[in-house]
Coordinates of C-alpha atoms in Angstrom, one line a residue:
M279 CA 4.6 -4.4 -4.1
S280 CA 8.3 -4.9 -2.3
F281 CA 9.7 -8.5 -3.7
N282 CA 12.2 -8.2 -1.0
N283 CA 14.7 -10.9 -0.9
K284 CA 11.8 -12.9 -2.9
V285 CA 13.7 -15.1 -5.7
V286 CA 12.1 -14.9 -9.1
I287 CA 13.5 -17.1 -12.8
V288 CA 12.5 -15.3 -15.7
T289 CA 13.6 -16.6 -19.0
G290 CA 13.8 -14.8 -22.0
S291 CA 14.5 -12.3 -20.3
S292 CA 17.8 -10.9 -22.5
S293 CA 15.2 -8.4 -24.4
G294 CA 11.7 -7.0 -24.7
I295 CA 9.2 -8.2 -21.6
G296 CA 11.9 -10.5 -19.9
A297 CA 14.4 -7.7 -18.8
A298 CA 11.7 -5.7 -18.3
A299 CA 10.1 -7.9 -15.7
A300 CA 13.6 -8.6 -15.0
I301 CA 14.6 -5.2 -13.8
A302 CA 11.6 -4.3 -12.2
F303 CA 11.5 -7.0 -9.7
A304 CA 15.4 -5.5 -8.7
K305 CA 14.5 -2.5 -8.4
E306 CA 11.9 -3.9 -5.7
G307 CA 14.7 -5.9 -3.6
A308 CA 13.9 -9.6 -5.5
N309 CA 16.7 -11.7 -6.3
V310 CA 16.2 -12.6 -9.6
V311 CA 17.2 -14.6 -12.6
I312 CA 17.9 -13.8 -15.7
V313 CA 17.5 -16.8 -18.4
G314 CA 18.8 -16.5 -22.0
R315 CA 21.1 -17.0 -24.8
N316 CA 22.2 -14.1 -25.8
E317 CA 24.8 -13.4 -23.4
E318 CA 25.5 -9.8 -24.4
K319 CA 21.8 -8.4 -24.0
M320 CA 21.8 -10.9 -20.4
K321 CA 25.2 -9.4 -19.8
N322 CA 23.3 -5.0 -19.7
V323 CA 20.5 -6.1 -18.5
S324 CA 22.4 -7.8 -15.5
K325 CA 24.4 -4.3 -14.9
K326 CA 20.7 -2.5 -15.0
C327 CA 19.2 -5.1 -12.6
E328 CA 22.4 -4.8 -10.3
S329 CA 22.1 -1.1 -10.5
F330 CA 19.7 -1.1 -7.6
G331 CA 21.5 -3.3 -5.3
K332 CA 21.4 -7.5 -5.8
K333 CA 23.0 -8.8 -7.8
P334 CA 21.7 -11.4 -10.2
L335 CA 22.2 -14.4 -10.9
V336 CA 22.8 -15.3 -14.7
I337 CA 21.8 -18.0 -16.7
K338 CA 23.2 -19.2 -20.2
A339 CA 20.6 -21.4 -21.4
D340 CA 18.3 -23.3 -23.7
V341 CA 15.0 -24.1 -22.2
S342 CA 13.8 -25.8 -24.7
N343 CA 17.2 -28.3 -24.5
D344 CA 15.9 -30.4 -21.1
V345 CA 18.7 -30.6 -18.8
D346 CA 19.9 -26.5 -19.1
A347 CA 16.4 -26.5 -18.1
K348 CA 16.5 -28.5 -14.9
R349 CA 20.8 -27.0 -14.4
M350 CA 18.6 -23.7 -14.2
I351 CA 16.6 -24.9 -11.7
D352 CA 19.1 -26.4 -9.9
E353 CA 21.4 -23.2 -9.9
T354 CA 18.6 -20.9 -9.0
I355 CA 17.8 -23.7 -5.8
N356 CA 21.8 -23.9 -4.7
K357 CA 22.7 -20.0 -5.1
F358 CA 19.2 -19.0 -2.8
A359 CA 18.2 -21.8 -1.7
K360 CA 14.0 -21.7 -2.1
L361 CA 11.9 -19.9 -5.5
D362 CA 9.7 -18.1 -5.0
I363 CA 7.8 -16.9 -8.7
L364 CA 8.4 -18.8 -12.3
I365 CA 7.5 -16.1 -15.5
N366 CA 7.8 -18.6 -18.4
N367 CA 8.3 -15.1 -20.8
A368 CA 10.6 -17.9 -23.5
G369 CA 9.3 -17.7 -26.3
I370 CA 9.6 -17.5 -30.6
A371 CA 7.8 -17.1 -33.8
E372 CA 7.7 -18.3 -36.8
Q373 CA 5.8 -17.9 -39.9
D374 CA 5.4 -21.1 -42.0
E375 CA 2.6 -23.2 -44.1
I376 CA 1.5 -26.2 -43.2
T377 CA 1.6 -26.8 -46.9
S378 CA 5.6 -26.0 -46.6
D379 CA 8.1 -29.7 -46.7
S380 CA 10.0 -27.4 -43.7
F381 CA 6.4 -27.0 -41.8
M382 CA 7.1 -29.8 -39.1
I383 CA 10.6 -28.3 -38.3
S384 CA 9.2 -25.3 -37.3
F385 CA 6.3 -26.4 -36.0
D386 CA 8.4 -28.7 -33.7
R387 CA 10.3 -26.2 -32.2
V388 CA 7.6 -23.9 -31.8
M389 CA 6.0 -26.0 -29.3
N390 CA 9.2 -27.5 -27.3
I391 CA 10.0 -23.8 -26.9
N392 CA 7.0 -21.6 -26.7
L393 CA 4.6 -24.4 -24.8
R394 CA 7.1 -28.3 -23.7
A395 CA 9.7 -25.4 -22.2
A396 CA 7.2 -23.7 -19.6
V397 CA 5.8 -26.6 -19.1
Y398 CA 8.4 -28.7 -18.2
I399 CA 10.2 -26.1 -16.1
T400 CA 7.0 -26.4 -14.0
H401 CA 7.1 -29.7 -13.9
L402 CA 11.0 -29.1 -12.4
A403 CA 9.8 -26.1 -10.5
A404 CA 6.9 -27.1 -8.6
P405 CA 8.0 -28.9 -5.4
H406 CA 9.8 -25.5 -4.8
L407 CA 7.0 -23.3 -5.2
I408 CA 4.3 -25.1 -3.0
K409 CA 7.5 -24.7 0.0
T410 CA 7.3 -20.7 -0.5
K411 CA 3.3 -21.4 -1.8
G412 CA 4.9 -18.9 -4.5
N413 CA 3.3 -18.3 -7.9
I414 CA 3.5 -18.5 -12.2
I415 CA 2.8 -16.5 -14.9
N416 CA 3.2 -17.6 -18.4
I417 CA 3.6 -15.7 -21.0
S418 CA 1.4 -15.9 -24.3
S419 CA -0.3 -14.0 -27.0
I420 CA -3.6 -13.2 -27.7
A421 CA -2.7 -14.8 -31.3
G422 CA -4.0 -18.0 -28.9
S423 CA -7.1 -17.3 -29.1
T424 CA -6.9 -15.3 -32.2
N425 CA -5.9 -16.9 -35.9
A426 CA -3.6 -13.6 -35.5
G427 CA -4.7 -13.4 -39.6
S428 CA -2.7 -14.9 -40.5
T429 CA -2.0 -18.6 -41.3
A430 CA 1.5 -18.8 -41.5
L431 CA 1.3 -18.5 -38.4
T432 CA -0.3 -21.4 -37.2
A433 CA 2.8 -23.4 -35.2
Y434 CA 2.4 -20.2 -32.8
C435 CA -1.1 -19.8 -32.2
T436 CA -1.4 -23.6 -31.7
S437 CA 1.5 -23.4 -28.8
K438 CA 0.0 -20.3 -27.1
A439 CA -3.7 -21.8 -27.1
A440 CA -1.9 -24.5 -25.8
L441 CA 0.2 -22.8 -23.2
N442 CA -3.1 -21.1 -21.7
H443 CA -5.5 -24.4 -21.3
F444 CA -2.1 -26.1 -19.7
S445 CA -2.6 -22.6 -17.2
R446 CA -5.6 -23.3 -16.4
G447 CA -5.4 -26.7 -15.0
V448 CA -1.8 -26.3 -13.5
A449 CA -3.4 -23.4 -11.5
L450 CA -6.0 -26.3 -10.8
K451 CA -4.0 -28.5 -9.9
L452 CA -1.8 -26.3 -7.8
S453 CA -4.7 -24.3 -5.8
G454 CA -4.6 -27.2 -2.5
H455 CA -1.0 -26.5 -2.6
G456 CA -1.5 -22.7 -2.1
V457 CA 0.6 -22.1 -6.1
R458 CA -1.4 -19.7 -7.9
V459 CA -0.6 -20.1 -11.6
N460 CA -1.6 -17.3 -14.3
I461 CA -1.2 -16.1 -18.4
I462 CA -0.4 -13.1 -19.4
S463 CA -1.0 -12.9 -23.5
P464 CA 0.1 -9.1 -24.2
G465 CA -1.1 -8.0 -28.3
P466 CA 1.1 -5.7 -29.8
V467 CA 4.2 -5.0 -27.9
R468 CA 8.0 -3.3 -29.2
T469 CA 10.1 -6.8 -28.9
D470 CA 12.1 -8.3 -30.5
I471 CA 9.6 -11.0 -31.5
L472 CA 8.1 -9.3 -34.1
D473 CA 11.2 -8.1 -35.4
N474 CA 12.6 -11.3 -35.8
L475 CA 9.3 -12.5 -38.3
S476 CA 10.4 -10.3 -40.8
I477 CA 7.3 -9.5 -42.2
P478 CA 7.3 -7.6 -46.1
N479 CA 7.0 -3.2 -45.2
F480 CA 6.4 -3.6 -42.0
N481 CA 7.6 -1.3 -39.6
W482 CA 6.8 0.1 -36.4
D483 CA 4.5 3.5 -37.3
T484 CA 2.5 1.7 -39.7
F485 CA 1.6 -0.6 -36.8
K486 CA 0.7 1.6 -34.5
E487 CA -1.6 4.1 -36.5
T488 CA -4.1 0.3 -37.4
T489 CA -4.8 0.2 -33.4
P490 CA -8.0 2.2 -31.9
L491 CA -5.2 4.2 -29.6
K492 CA -2.5 5.0 -32.1
R493 CA 0.3 2.9 -29.9
Y494 CA 1.4 0.1 -29.3
S495 CA 2.5 -0.8 -26.0
E496 CA 6.3 -1.2 -24.2
P497 CA 7.0 -4.1 -21.9
E498 CA 7.6 -1.6 -19.2
E499 CA 4.4 -2.6 -19.6
I500 CA 3.2 -5.8 -19.2
A501 CA 6.3 -6.0 -16.3
D502 CA 3.8 -3.8 -14.2
L503 CA 0.9 -6.1 -15.1
I504 CA 3.4 -9.7 -13.9
L505 CA 4.9 -7.6 -10.7
F506 CA 1.2 -6.7 -10.1
L507 CA 0.0 -10.2 -10.9
A508 CA 3.2 -11.9 -9.0
S509 CA 1.9 -9.8 -5.9
D510 CA 0.2 -10.5 -2.5
R511 CA -2.5 -7.5 -3.9
A512 CA -3.8 -10.7 -6.3
R513 CA -3.6 -13.5 -3.1
G514 CA -7.0 -13.8 -5.1
I515 CA -6.9 -14.2 -8.1
T516 CA -5.5 -17.5 -10.5
G517 CA -6.5 -19.5 -13.5
S518 CA -7.0 -16.5 -14.8
E519 CA -5.7 -15.4 -18.7
F520 CA -5.1 -11.0 -18.7
I521 CA -5.2 -9.8 -22.9
F522 CA -3.7 -6.9 -24.0
G523 CA -5.1 -5.7 -27.1
E524 CA -8.8 -6.1 -26.7
L525 CA -9.8 -3.3 -27.7
Y526 CA -7.7 -3.5 -31.0
A527 CA -8.8 -7.3 -31.6
W528 CA -12.5 -5.3 -31.5
Y529 CA -11.6 -2.2 -33.4
T530 CA -10.1 -4.7 -36.3
Q531 CA -13.6 -6.8 -36.3
F532 CA -15.5 -3.5 -37.7
N533 CA -12.8 -1.7 -39.4
T534 CA -11.0 -4.1 -41.1
N535 CA -11.2 -1.3 -44.2
S536 CA -9.0 0.4 -42.6
V537 CA -6.0 -1.9 -42.1
D538 CA -3.4 -2.3 -45.3
N539 CA -3.8 -5.5 -45.7
N540 CA -0.2 -6.3 -47.3
K541 CA 1.9 -4.7 -44.9
M542 CA -0.7 -5.9 -41.4
A543 CA -1.6 -9.5 -42.5
L544 CA 0.0 -10.6 -39.2
V545 CA -3.5 -8.4 -37.9
T546 CA -5.5 -7.7 -40.2
N547 CA -8.5 -10.4 -39.1
V548 CA -7.7 -10.4 -35.2
R549 CA -11.5 -11.4 -34.0
A550 CA -13.0 -10.6 -30.5
R551 CA -15.1 -14.7 -30.4
P552 CA -18.2 -14.1 -28.0
S553 CA -16.8 -17.5 -27.1
T554 CA -14.0 -16.8 -25.8
L555 CA -15.5 -13.9 -23.7
A556 CA -17.6 -16.7 -22.0
L557 CA -15.3 -18.0 -20.6
G558 CA -15.1 -16.6 -18.0
R559 CA -11.1 -16.8 -16.9
V560 CA -10.2 -14.1 -19.6
I561 CA -8.9 -10.6 -18.3
F562 CA -9.1 -8.7 -21.4
I563 CA -6.8 -6.3 -21.7
G564 CA -6.4 -3.0 -23.9
S565 CA -3.7 -0.8 -25.2
V566 CA -2.7 3.0 -23.8
V567 CA -5.3 6.0 -25.0
T568 CA -3.9 8.1 -27.9
Q569 CA -2.9 11.6 -25.9
L570 CA -1.1 9.3 -23.5
P571 CA 2.9 9.7 -23.5
N572 CA 4.1 7.2 -26.1
R573 CA 7.4 6.2 -23.5
L574 CA 6.9 6.1 -19.9
D575 CA 9.1 5.9 -16.9
H576 CA 7.8 2.6 -15.3
G577 CA 10.4 2.9 -12.5
G578 CA 8.9 6.2 -11.5
V579 CA 5.2 5.4 -11.9
K580 CA 3.5 5.2 -8.2
M581 CA -0.4 4.1 -7.4
S582 CA -0.5 7.2 -5.4
F583 CA -4.1 9.4 -5.5
D584 CA -3.1 12.9 -3.5
N585 CA -5.7 15.2 -4.7
K586 CA -7.6 13.5 -7.1
V587 CA -11.8 13.5 -6.6
V588 CA -13.0 9.5 -6.8
I589 CA -16.4 9.0 -6.2
I590 CA -18.1 5.7 -4.7
T591 CA -20.8 4.5 -4.5
G592 CA -22.3 1.9 -2.5
S593 CA -19.6 2.8 -0.4
S594 CA -21.2 2.8 2.9
S595 CA -20.1 -1.1 3.4
G596 CA -17.8 -3.8 1.9
I597 CA -15.6 -3.0 -1.3
G598 CA -17.3 -0.2 -1.8
A599 CA -15.8 0.9 2.1
S600 CA -12.6 -0.6 1.7
T601 CA -11.5 1.1 -1.5
A602 CA -12.7 4.4 0.3
I603 CA -10.8 3.9 3.1
A604 CA -7.7 2.6 1.4
L605 CA -8.1 5.4 -1.6
A606 CA -7.9 7.6 1.7
K607 CA -4.4 6.9 2.3
E608 CA -3.4 7.0 -0.6
G609 CA -4.3 11.3 -0.4
A610 CA -8.0 10.8 -2.8
H611 CA -10.1 13.1 -2.1
V612 CA -13.0 10.4 -1.4
V613 CA -16.5 11.0 -1.8
I614 CA -18.6 8.6 0.2
V615 CA -22.2 7.2 -1.7
G616 CA -24.5 5.0 -0.1
R617 CA -27.9 5.2 1.7
N618 CA -26.8 3.8 5.2
E619 CA -26.0 7.2 6.9
K620 CA -24.9 5.7 10.1
K621 CA -22.3 3.1 8.2
M622 CA -21.4 6.5 6.0
K623 CA -20.4 7.4 9.3
K624 CA -17.9 5.8 9.7
V625 CA -16.5 4.7 7.0
N626 CA -16.2 8.8 6.3
E627 CA -14.3 8.6 10.6
K628 CA -11.7 6.5 9.2
C629 CA -11.1 8.1 5.8
E630 CA -10.2 11.3 7.6
S631 CA -8.2 10.2 9.7
Y632 CA -6.0 10.4 6.5
G633 CA -6.1 13.8 6.9
K634 CA -8.6 14.8 4.3
K635 CA -12.3 15.3 5.0
P636 CA -14.3 13.3 2.3
L637 CA -17.6 14.6 1.4
V638 CA -20.6 12.4 2.2
V639 CA -23.6 12.0 -0.3
K640 CA -26.3 10.0 0.6
A641 CA -28.2 8.9 -2.5
D642 CA -30.3 6.0 -3.9
V643 CA -28.4 6.3 -7.6
S644 CA -31.4 3.7 -9.0
K645 CA -33.2 7.1 -9.2
D646 CA -31.7 10.0 -11.2
E647 CA -32.2 13.2 -9.4
E648 CA -30.4 11.8 -6.8
A649 CA -27.6 10.1 -9.0
K650 CA -27.0 13.5 -10.9
K651 CA -27.4 14.9 -7.8
V652 CA -23.6 13.2 -6.7
I653 CA -22.0 14.4 -10.2
D654 CA -23.0 18.4 -9.0
E655 CA -22.1 18.3 -5.4
T656 CA -19.3 16.3 -6.6
I657 CA -17.8 19.1 -9.2
K658 CA -19.4 22.4 -6.9
T659 CA -17.2 20.4 -4.2
F660 CA -14.5 20.0 -5.4
G661 CA -13.9 21.1 -9.1
K662 CA -13.3 18.1 -10.8
L663 CA -13.3 14.4 -10.9
D664 CA -10.7 11.9 -11.7
V665 CA -12.0 8.6 -10.0
L666 CA -16.0 7.2 -10.8
I667 CA -16.3 4.0 -9.1
N668 CA -20.4 2.3 -10.1
N669 CA -20.1 -0.1 -6.6
A670 CA -23.3 0.2 -5.9
G671 CA -25.2 -3.1 -6.8
V672 CA -27.6 -5.8 -4.9
A673 CA -28.4 -8.8 -5.3
D674 CA -31.7 -10.5 -4.9
W675 CA -33.6 -14.1 -5.1
N676 CA -35.7 -14.5 -7.5
D677 CA -37.9 -17.3 -9.6
I678 CA -38.9 -16.5 -13.1
T679 CA -42.5 -18.5 -12.4
S680 CA -42.9 -16.1 -9.3
D681 CA -45.6 -13.7 -9.5
D682 CA -43.4 -10.7 -8.4
F683 CA -41.0 -11.5 -10.9
M684 CA -40.3 -8.9 -12.7
K685 CA -40.9 -6.2 -9.7
K686 CA -37.2 -7.3 -8.1
F687 CA -36.0 -7.2 -12.4
D688 CA -36.4 -3.9 -12.7
A689 CA -35.6 -3.2 -9.4
I690 CA -32.0 -5.2 -9.6
M691 CA -31.3 -3.9 -13.4
N692 CA -32.3 -0.2 -12.0
I693 CA -28.9 -0.3 -8.8
N694 CA -26.5 -2.7 -11.3
L695 CA -26.9 -2.0 -14.7
R696 CA -29.0 1.6 -15.5
A697 CA -27.7 3.4 -12.0
A698 CA -24.2 2.7 -13.3
V699 CA -24.4 3.9 -17.1
Y700 CA -26.6 7.4 -15.9
L701 CA -23.5 8.3 -13.6
T702 CA -21.4 6.9 -16.2
H703 CA -23.1 9.8 -18.5
L704 CA -23.0 12.8 -16.0
A705 CA -19.6 12.3 -15.5
I706 CA -17.9 12.2 -19.2
P707 CA -17.4 15.3 -19.6
H708 CA -15.5 15.9 -15.9
L709 CA -13.3 12.6 -16.9
I710 CA -12.7 13.6 -20.7
K711 CA -11.0 17.2 -19.2
T712 CA -8.8 15.2 -16.5
K713 CA -8.6 12.4 -18.7
G714 CA -10.3 10.3 -15.3
N715 CA -10.9 7.1 -15.5
I716 CA -14.0 4.8 -14.5
I717 CA -14.0 1.2 -12.8
N718 CA -17.6 -1.2 -12.7
T719 CA -18.2 -2.8 -10.2
S720 CA -19.4 -6.1 -11.3
S721 CA -19.1 -10.6 -10.9
I722 CA -17.7 -13.8 -11.8
A723 CA -22.5 -14.3 -12.4
G724 CA -21.9 -11.3 -15.8
S725 CA -19.7 -14.9 -17.3
S726 CA -22.0 -18.2 -15.5
T727 CA -25.5 -18.8 -13.6
L728 CA -22.7 -20.1 -10.7
G729 CA -25.6 -22.9 -10.6
M730 CA -28.2 -20.8 -9.4
S731 CA -31.3 -20.1 -11.4
L732 CA -32.5 -17.9 -8.9
L733 CA -29.9 -15.6 -9.3
S734 CA -30.9 -14.8 -13.2
S735 CA -31.8 -11.6 -12.8
Y736 CA -28.7 -10.3 -11.0
C737 CA -26.3 -12.1 -13.4
T738 CA -28.5 -11.1 -16.4
S739 CA -27.3 -7.4 -14.5
K740 CA -23.7 -7.7 -14.0
A741 CA -23.9 -9.5 -18.2
A742 CA -25.0 -6.3 -19.3
L743 CA -22.8 -4.2 -16.8
N744 CA -19.7 -5.8 -19.1
H745 CA -20.5 -5.4 -22.4
F746 CA -21.4 -1.5 -22.0
S747 CA -18.0 -1.0 -20.3
R748 CA -16.1 -2.4 -22.9
G749 CA -18.1 -0.7 -25.5
V750 CA -18.0 3.4 -23.9
A751 CA -14.6 1.7 -23.1
L752 CA -13.7 1.5 -26.8
K753 CA -15.4 5.2 -26.9
L754 CA -14.1 6.6 -24.5
A755 CA -10.7 5.3 -25.3
E756 CA -9.7 9.0 -28.0
Y757 CA -10.4 11.3 -25.3
G758 CA -7.9 9.5 -22.8
V759 CA -10.6 7.8 -20.6
R760 CA -9.8 4.2 -19.4
V761 CA -13.4 2.3 -18.5
N762 CA -12.6 -0.9 -16.5
V763 CA -14.7 -3.7 -14.7
I764 CA -13.5 -5.8 -11.4
S765 CA -15.9 -9.2 -11.1
P766 CA -15.4 -11.2 -8.0
G767 CA -16.7 -14.6 -6.9
P768 CA -17.0 -14.7 -3.3
V769 CA -16.4 -11.8 -1.2
R770 CA -17.5 -11.2 2.8
T771 CA -19.9 -8.1 2.3
D772 CA -23.0 -7.2 3.4
I773 CA -24.7 -8.5 -0.3
A774 CA -24.5 -11.5 0.9
E775 CA -25.0 -11.4 4.3
S776 CA -28.8 -9.6 3.2
M777 CA -29.2 -13.1 0.8
G778 CA -29.1 -14.6 4.2
A779 CA -24.8 -15.6 4.0
D780 CA -23.7 -17.2 7.8
I781 CA -20.1 -18.5 8.9
M782 CA -21.5 -22.0 8.0
T783 CA -22.5 -20.9 4.2
W784 CA -19.4 -19.0 3.3
D785 CA -17.5 -22.3 4.5
T786 CA -19.6 -23.6 2.0
A787 CA -18.8 -21.3 -0.4
A788 CA -15.1 -21.3 0.4
Q789 CA -14.4 -25.4 -0.7
T790 CA -16.4 -24.5 -4.0
T791 CA -12.7 -22.1 -4.9
A792 CA -10.1 -23.4 -6.2
L793 CA -7.9 -21.7 -3.6
K794 CA -10.0 -22.9 -0.5
R795 CA -10.9 -19.0 0.3
V796 CA -13.4 -16.0 1.1
S797 CA -11.6 -12.9 -1.1
E798 CA -12.0 -9.7 1.9
P799 CA -13.3 -6.3 0.8
E800 CA -9.7 -5.4 1.1
E801 CA -8.2 -7.5 -1.5
I802 CA -10.1 -6.2 -4.2
A803 CA -10.5 -2.7 -2.9
D804 CA -6.2 -3.4 -3.8
L805 CA -7.3 -4.3 -7.0
M806 CA -9.0 -1.9 -7.8
L807 CA -6.0 1.2 -7.1
F808 CA -3.8 -0.4 -9.3
L809 CA -6.5 -0.4 -12.1
A810 CA -7.2 3.1 -11.1
S811 CA -3.9 4.6 -11.0
D812 CA -0.7 5.2 -13.7
K813 CA 0.6 1.3 -13.2
A814 CA -2.4 0.3 -15.1
I815 CA -1.6 3.0 -17.6
G816 CA -2.2 0.8 -19.9
I817 CA -4.9 -1.0 -19.5
T818 CA -9.2 -0.2 -20.4
G819 CA -11.6 -2.0 -21.7
S820 CA -11.2 -4.7 -19.5
V821 CA -13.1 -7.7 -17.2
F822 CA -10.8 -8.7 -14.7
I823 CA -12.0 -11.3 -12.8
S824 CA -10.6 -12.1 -9.0
D825 CA -12.3 -15.2 -7.6
N826 CA -9.8 -17.7 -6.1
G827 CA -10.1 -20.0 -8.9
S828 CA -14.1 -20.4 -8.7
L829 CA -14.5 -20.1 -12.4
V830 CA -11.4 -22.2 -12.7
K831 CA -12.5 -25.7 -10.8

């Protein structure tokens, strides 16, 4: 994820998430523009950035002031002659009730910084980002989809909800110019913003105990995701919202009695709303598991899988094959699982070229005895299991009024859902030992009918897989095991071609996306590796959508 000579503006980068992101970009070779109001803090961030070899541009500015915002863009272009990435991170939170005489003053201040500043800076930056085909990441909050458990935070919640929807609209507009726009909505993160709220009796240790994973996130965790989304590894992702704290929201929904309402009024009523889940553009991200260290040296975290044991079902072609090859390249012991021996042989040869001979298991994972064979042979050969990727799947046209509907329905559900459930059940004891993780390959069909009634069985199977994954993520969090979902949009794979897709079909599919393109399997493999790695140590219970903007269109 090198950003060598990329020009990156990070607003609100004097501390917290912004500072962590600026430092992370600097370490990856970027020309960083640090923007904030606290000169002393910016000086400290600048020193850390400069230690990686390049002197950042430091701009003292109040981004809610139009003159300052324009000066920030102008100075960046004067200095570097271009702009590749804009991180709108500046934000404030204030407590004030709608009945208060001072409410409108507070409301205007919050909206000006959290929303209008980001809108104006985006407006100013757009022409420059179009030239570089760059991207924008807006830092929002889970407060944008909940009331944050406090009526006194109405202005803050309103500003973040507005920022989210603004981002989706701009993503659609700028996609035509090759510019991506995404959102990150953190939950509990240890930054100045909560400390500055002066909540009575608030302390971070108490706050930590109210989460299912007994911790809050650190800014560096959010920075890791910022870098991934800003990189070419996320070239198929736009118009998406990544929410840190989904498991926390679910936990508080069913465990509100476990929270001290006097001390934690800010968060006791957080809810994961079904209507939010149905939007299709929301990617839910959990929190780091209890057993993992509370602080990490993120600068030293790599995506190496040296000697990790990884099972990939459906890996004879497409996404599964690309993932197997990518993992082998990173040093993993790969278990290739599929039904087509000829295709598996080719994947095996590519994997072996990186130095380690994979285990090849011919199996129909929809059959219990063959699914068990996959796990048994893996443990017998390698003695452990670190990562399970449930990727096997089928799609078929199926009319609810046809005589053979139930036959096709059962076949689709058995492969797309039940096989993943059973393999997960079998793999859990081994993954608990290694504190490993699971990635389930779903589809945007899990949150959309795709406008095709003949795919209702496929859509049903993927929706079920998504929700199964969230439930298992919550259960396995206590053991240090992460569970996530990847939901691709149009990807050039055998599954579509087996349904009759041809060159014209792919061209048509590309036109249905905001970015006017179809993904290649290797793009999804990049996301697989990120989620399976320690770079994603703070992510669980998530559905990642990589669809070139299909659902935002």
